[in-house]
Amino acid sequence: FFLQGGFGLLETGGCRAKNSKNIMLKNLMDACVGGLVYYIFGWGLAHGGETTNEKGAPNGKTFLGDGQFMLLPHKNIEAYGYHLFFFNYVFAATIATIVSGAVAERIQFRAYMIYSFLLTGFVYPICSHWIWSPDGFLYRAGVIDFAGGG
């Protein structure tokens, strides 16, 4: 979670002083908007739903998850605990923050918030489902994610 502040300081150091408040606000809003969007949509798309059917066979949901939106009670969240949600949310928010450095001083705040909303709520969760979920097609193909970022 401390990556948010670190990236904010890094981006601020590479930009003009007049934009430092804007950059730090974007990094703060990445954490806030990212947390809300990942809670509502992201977790469900990344890890939601049953991984097996009643007979124990894989359910075939290799592209995206389809349950546990807003962390509704489910055996996955009960088995893993809420720390796994926090871990994944921090990765999703950090992904948006990394790109904010590339668009610093080049994008309007409103457009950046839309981008952050889409990236943390939809793009990152779907991609992380592919490799971190036991249902993901890359996971089933034997791909191993050593970096931990999906």
PDB file of C-alpha atoms in Angstrom:
ATOM      1  CA  PHE A   1       0.000   0.000   0.000  1.00  0.00           C
ATOM      2  CA  PHE A   2       2.971   2.298   0.545  1.00  0.00           C
ATOM      3  CA  LEU A   3       3.645   2.133  -3.183  1.00  0.00           C
ATOM      4  CA  GLN A   4       0.933   4.759  -3.634  1.00  0.00           C
ATOM      5  CA  GLY A   5       2.919   7.346  -1.713  1.00  0.00           C
ATOM      6  CA  GLY A   6       6.211   6.320  -3.270  1.00  0.00           C
ATOM      7  CA  PHE A   7       4.898   6.642  -6.795  1.00  0.00           C
ATOM      8  CA  GLY A   8       3.361   9.984  -5.892  1.00  0.00           C
ATOM      9  CA  LEU A   9       6.713  11.297  -4.698  1.00  0.00           C
ATOM     10  CA  LEU A  10       8.486   9.897  -7.753  1.00  0.00           C
ATOM     11  CA  GLU A  11       5.994  11.496 -10.144  1.00  0.00           C
ATOM     12  CA  THR A  12       6.078  14.809  -8.288  1.00  0.00           C
ATOM     13  CA  GLY A  13       9.862  14.889  -8.541  1.00  0.00           C
ATOM     14  CA  GLY A  14       9.674  14.547 -12.304  1.00  0.00           C
ATOM     15  CA  CYS A  15       7.110  17.298 -12.905  1.00  0.00           C
ATOM     16  CA  ARG A  16       6.808  21.028 -12.478  1.00  0.00           C
ATOM     17  CA  ALA A  17       6.074  22.305  -8.963  1.00  0.00           C
ATOM     18  CA  LYS A  18       2.724  23.774  -9.988  1.00  0.00           C
ATOM     19  CA  ASN A  19       1.423  20.249 -10.759  1.00  0.00           C
ATOM     20  CA  SER A  20       2.528  18.582  -7.523  1.00  0.00           C
ATOM     21  CA  LYS A  21      -0.876  18.924  -5.822  1.00  0.00           C
ATOM     22  CA  ASN A  22      -2.646  17.483  -8.850  1.00  0.00           C
ATOM     23  CA  ILE A  23      -0.299  14.489  -8.972  1.00  0.00           C
ATOM     24  CA  MET A  24      -0.632  13.731  -5.252  1.00  0.00           C
ATOM     25  CA  LEU A  25      -4.425  14.080  -5.471  1.00  0.00           C
ATOM     26  CA  LYS A  26      -4.495  11.626  -8.385  1.00  0.00           C
ATOM     27  CA  ASN A  27      -2.498   9.120  -6.341  1.00  0.00           C
ATOM     28  CA  LEU A  28      -4.806   9.554  -3.350  1.00  0.00           C
ATOM     29  CA  MET A  29      -7.861   9.139  -5.556  1.00  0.00           C
ATOM     30  CA  ASP A  30      -6.361   6.004  -7.097  1.00  0.00           C
ATOM     31  CA  ALA A  31      -6.444   4.448  -3.646  1.00  0.00           C
ATOM     32  CA  CYS A  32      -9.951   5.743  -2.840  1.00  0.00           C
ATOM     33  CA  VAL A  33     -11.665   5.114  -6.170  1.00  0.00           C
ATOM     34  CA  GLY A  34      -9.705   1.901  -6.657  1.00  0.00           C
ATOM     35  CA  GLY A  35     -10.834   0.572  -3.276  1.00  0.00           C
ATOM     36  CA  LEU A  36     -14.480   1.319  -3.936  1.00  0.00           C
ATOM     37  CA  VAL A  37     -14.504  -0.029  -7.488  1.00  0.00           C
ATOM     38  CA  TYR A  38     -12.504  -3.130  -6.610  1.00  0.00           C
ATOM     39  CA  TYR A  39     -14.922  -3.788  -3.745  1.00  0.00           C
ATOM     40  CA  ILE A  40     -17.992  -3.434  -5.972  1.00  0.00           C
ATOM     41  CA  PHE A  41     -16.783  -5.074  -9.201  1.00  0.00           C
ATOM     42  CA  GLY A  42     -13.156  -6.109  -9.110  1.00  0.00           C
ATOM     43  CA  TRP A  43     -13.111  -8.894  -6.540  1.00  0.00           C
ATOM     44  CA  GLY A  44     -16.118 -10.568  -8.140  1.00  0.00           C
ATOM     45  CA  LEU A  45     -14.588 -10.441 -11.610  1.00  0.00           C
ATOM     46  CA  ALA A  46     -11.210 -11.670 -10.389  1.00  0.00           C
ATOM     47  CA  HIS A  47     -12.100 -14.338  -7.826  1.00  0.00           C
ATOM     48  CA  GLY A  48     -15.863 -14.573  -7.583  1.00  0.00           C
ATOM     49  CA  GLY A  49     -17.988 -17.601  -8.156  1.00  0.00           C
ATOM     50  CA  GLU A  50     -17.592 -21.294  -7.648  1.00  0.00           C
ATOM     51  CA  THR A  51     -14.405 -22.879  -8.922  1.00  0.00           C
ATOM     52  CA  THR A  52     -16.031 -26.294  -9.282  1.00  0.00           C
ATOM     53  CA  ASN A  53     -19.526 -27.573  -9.901  1.00  0.00           C
ATOM     54  CA  GLU A  54     -21.477 -29.934  -7.641  1.00  0.00           C
ATOM     55  CA  LYS A  55     -19.565 -32.951  -8.976  1.00  0.00           C
ATOM     56  CA  GLY A  56     -16.145 -31.406  -8.328  1.00  0.00           C
ATOM     57  CA  ALA A  57     -15.348 -30.736 -11.974  1.00  0.00           C
ATOM     58  CA  PRO A  58     -14.040 -27.324 -13.091  1.00  0.00           C
ATOM     59  CA  ASN A  59     -16.909 -24.960 -13.857  1.00  0.00           C
ATOM     60  CA  GLY A  60     -15.479 -23.634 -17.121  1.00  0.00           C
ATOM     61  CA  LYS A  61     -15.439 -19.934 -16.168  1.00  0.00           C
ATOM     62  CA  THR A  62     -11.996 -19.336 -17.590  1.00  0.00           C
ATOM     63  CA  PHE A  63     -12.454 -15.703 -18.700  1.00  0.00           C
ATOM     64  CA  LEU A  64     -13.884 -13.949 -15.621  1.00  0.00           C
ATOM     65  CA  GLY A  65     -15.493 -14.552 -12.267  1.00  0.00           C
ATOM     66  CA  ASP A  66     -19.203 -14.075 -11.786  1.00  0.00           C
ATOM     67  CA  GLY A  67     -19.944 -13.858  -8.088  1.00  0.00           C
ATOM     68  CA  GLN A  68     -19.024 -12.313  -4.758  1.00  0.00           C
ATOM     69  CA  PHE A  69     -19.580  -8.783  -5.930  1.00  0.00           C
ATOM     70  CA  MET A  70     -19.310  -6.383  -2.974  1.00  0.00           C
ATOM     71  CA  LEU A  71     -17.718  -9.257  -1.010  1.00  0.00           C
ATOM     72  CA  LEU A  72     -21.000 -11.031  -0.454  1.00  0.00           C
ATOM     73  CA  PRO A  73     -20.525 -14.022   1.851  1.00  0.00           C
ATOM     74  CA  HIS A  74     -19.023 -16.952   0.057  1.00  0.00           C
ATOM     75  CA  LYS A  75     -16.766 -19.835   0.940  1.00  0.00           C
ATOM     76  CA  ASN A  76     -13.841 -18.320  -1.029  1.00  0.00           C
ATOM     77  CA  ILE A  77     -13.732 -15.147   1.053  1.00  0.00           C
ATOM     78  CA  GLU A  78     -14.291 -17.130   4.228  1.00  0.00           C
ATOM     79  CA  ALA A  79     -11.487 -19.522   3.328  1.00  0.00           C
ATOM     80  CA  TYR A  80      -8.971 -16.850   2.329  1.00  0.00           C
ATOM     81  CA  GLY A  81     -10.010 -14.083   4.684  1.00  0.00           C
ATOM     82  CA  TYR A  82     -10.218 -10.410   3.919  1.00  0.00           C
ATOM     83  CA  HIS A  83      -6.458  -9.983   3.745  1.00  0.00           C
ATOM     84  CA  LEU A  84      -6.503 -11.514   0.252  1.00  0.00           C
ATOM     85  CA  PHE A  85      -9.036  -8.895  -0.826  1.00  0.00           C
ATOM     86  CA  PHE A  86      -6.795  -6.123   0.521  1.00  0.00           C
ATOM     87  CA  PHE A  87      -3.738  -7.619  -1.178  1.00  0.00           C
ATOM     88  CA  ASN A  88      -5.487  -7.739  -4.552  1.00  0.00           C
ATOM     89  CA  TYR A  89      -7.023  -4.277  -4.155  1.00  0.00           C
ATOM     90  CA  VAL A  90      -3.597  -2.784  -3.471  1.00  0.00           C
ATOM     91  CA  PHE A  91      -2.212  -4.377  -6.628  1.00  0.00           C
ATOM     92  CA  ALA A  92      -5.148  -3.076  -8.668  1.00  0.00           C
ATOM     93  CA  ALA A  93      -4.758   0.471  -7.323  1.00  0.00           C
ATOM     94  CA  THR A  94      -0.992   0.366  -7.840  1.00  0.00           C
ATOM     95  CA  ILE A  95      -1.453  -0.592 -11.488  1.00  0.00           C
ATOM     96  CA  ALA A  96      -3.404   2.626 -12.028  1.00  0.00           C
ATOM     97  CA  THR A  97      -0.805   4.646 -10.121  1.00  0.00           C
ATOM     98  CA  ILE A  98       2.056   3.325 -12.249  1.00  0.00           C
ATOM     99  CA  VAL A  99       0.438   4.604 -15.407  1.00  0.00           C
ATOM    100  CA  SER A 100      -0.363   7.966 -13.789  1.00  0.00           C
ATOM    101  CA  GLY A 101       3.340   8.779 -13.990  1.00  0.00           C
ATOM    102  CA  ALA A 102       3.272   8.352 -17.746  1.00  0.00           C
ATOM    103  CA  VAL A 103       0.342  10.715 -18.144  1.00  0.00           C
ATOM    104  CA  ALA A 104       1.425  13.267 -15.510  1.00  0.00           C
ATOM    105  CA  GLU A 105       0.842  16.820 -16.764  1.00  0.00           C
ATOM    106  CA  ARG A 106      -0.806  15.386 -19.901  1.00  0.00           C
ATOM    107  CA  ILE A 107      -4.326  14.436 -18.829  1.00  0.00           C
ATOM    108  CA  GLN A 108      -7.289  16.143 -17.219  1.00  0.00           C
ATOM    109  CA  PHE A 109      -8.284  15.021 -13.744  1.00  0.00           C
ATOM    110  CA  ARG A 110     -11.771  13.849 -14.782  1.00  0.00           C
ATOM    111  CA  ALA A 111     -10.395  11.754 -17.650  1.00  0.00           C
ATOM    112  CA  TYR A 112      -7.827  10.218 -15.319  1.00  0.00           C
ATOM    113  CA  MET A 113     -10.528   9.231 -12.816  1.00  0.00           C
ATOM    114  CA  ILE A 114     -12.483   7.488 -15.576  1.00  0.00           C
ATOM    115  CA  TYR A 115      -9.328   5.672 -16.605  1.00  0.00           C
ATOM    116  CA  SER A 116      -8.581   4.688 -12.991  1.00  0.00           C
ATOM    117  CA  PHE A 117     -12.165   3.462 -12.526  1.00  0.00           C
ATOM    118  CA  LEU A 118     -11.998   1.240 -15.617  1.00  0.00           C
ATOM    119  CA  LEU A 119      -8.518  -0.091 -14.937  1.00  0.00           C
ATOM    120  CA  THR A 120      -9.013  -1.023 -11.274  1.00  0.00           C
ATOM    121  CA  GLY A 121     -12.603  -2.191 -11.665  1.00  0.00           C
ATOM    122  CA  PHE A 122     -12.508  -4.151 -14.889  1.00  0.00           C
ATOM    123  CA  VAL A 123      -9.222  -4.483 -16.793  1.00  0.00           C
ATOM    124  CA  TYR A 124      -6.957  -5.594 -13.944  1.00  0.00           C
ATOM    125  CA  PRO A 125      -9.496  -7.952 -12.286  1.00  0.00           C
ATOM    126  CA  ILE A 126     -10.211  -9.799 -15.507  1.00  0.00           C
ATOM    127  CA  CYS A 127      -6.506 -10.214 -16.283  1.00  0.00           C
ATOM    128  CA  SER A 128      -5.737 -11.322 -12.738  1.00  0.00           C
ATOM    129  CA  HIS A 129      -8.553 -13.896 -12.958  1.00  0.00           C
ATOM    130  CA  TRP A 130      -6.798 -15.500 -15.901  1.00  0.00           C
ATOM    131  CA  ILE A 131      -3.689 -16.341 -13.879  1.00  0.00           C
ATOM    132  CA  TRP A 132      -4.575 -16.247 -10.161  1.00  0.00           C
ATOM    133  CA  SER A 133      -7.955 -17.979 -10.145  1.00  0.00           C
ATOM    134  CA  PRO A 134      -8.014 -21.774 -10.357  1.00  0.00           C
ATOM    135  CA  ASP A 135     -10.572 -21.261 -13.154  1.00  0.00           C
ATOM    136  CA  GLY A 136      -8.392 -18.941 -15.241  1.00  0.00           C
ATOM    137  CA  PHE A 137      -7.282 -20.253 -18.610  1.00  0.00           C
ATOM    138  CA  LEU A 138      -3.639 -19.262 -18.042  1.00  0.00           C
ATOM    139  CA  TYR A 139      -3.660 -20.909 -14.619  1.00  0.00           C
ATOM    140  CA  ARG A 140      -5.029 -24.101 -16.170  1.00  0.00           C
ATOM    141  CA  ALA A 141      -2.387 -23.918 -18.895  1.00  0.00           C
ATOM    142  CA  GLY A 142       0.294 -24.071 -16.210  1.00  0.00           C
ATOM    143  CA  VAL A 143       1.471 -20.451 -16.312  1.00  0.00           C
ATOM    144  CA  ILE A 144       3.174 -19.362 -13.090  1.00  0.00           C
ATOM    145  CA  ASP A 145       3.175 -15.710 -12.072  1.00  0.00           C
ATOM    146  CA  PHE A 146       6.428 -15.126 -10.208  1.00  0.00           C
ATOM    147  CA  ALA A 147       6.046 -11.334  -9.914  1.00  0.00           C
ATOM    148  CA  GLY A 148       2.630 -11.506  -8.273  1.00  0.00           C
ATOM    149  CA  GLY A 149       0.937  -8.844 -10.346  1.00  0.00           C
ATOM    150  CA  GLY A 150      -1.437 -11.018 -12.349  1.00  0.00           C
TER     151      GLY A 150
END
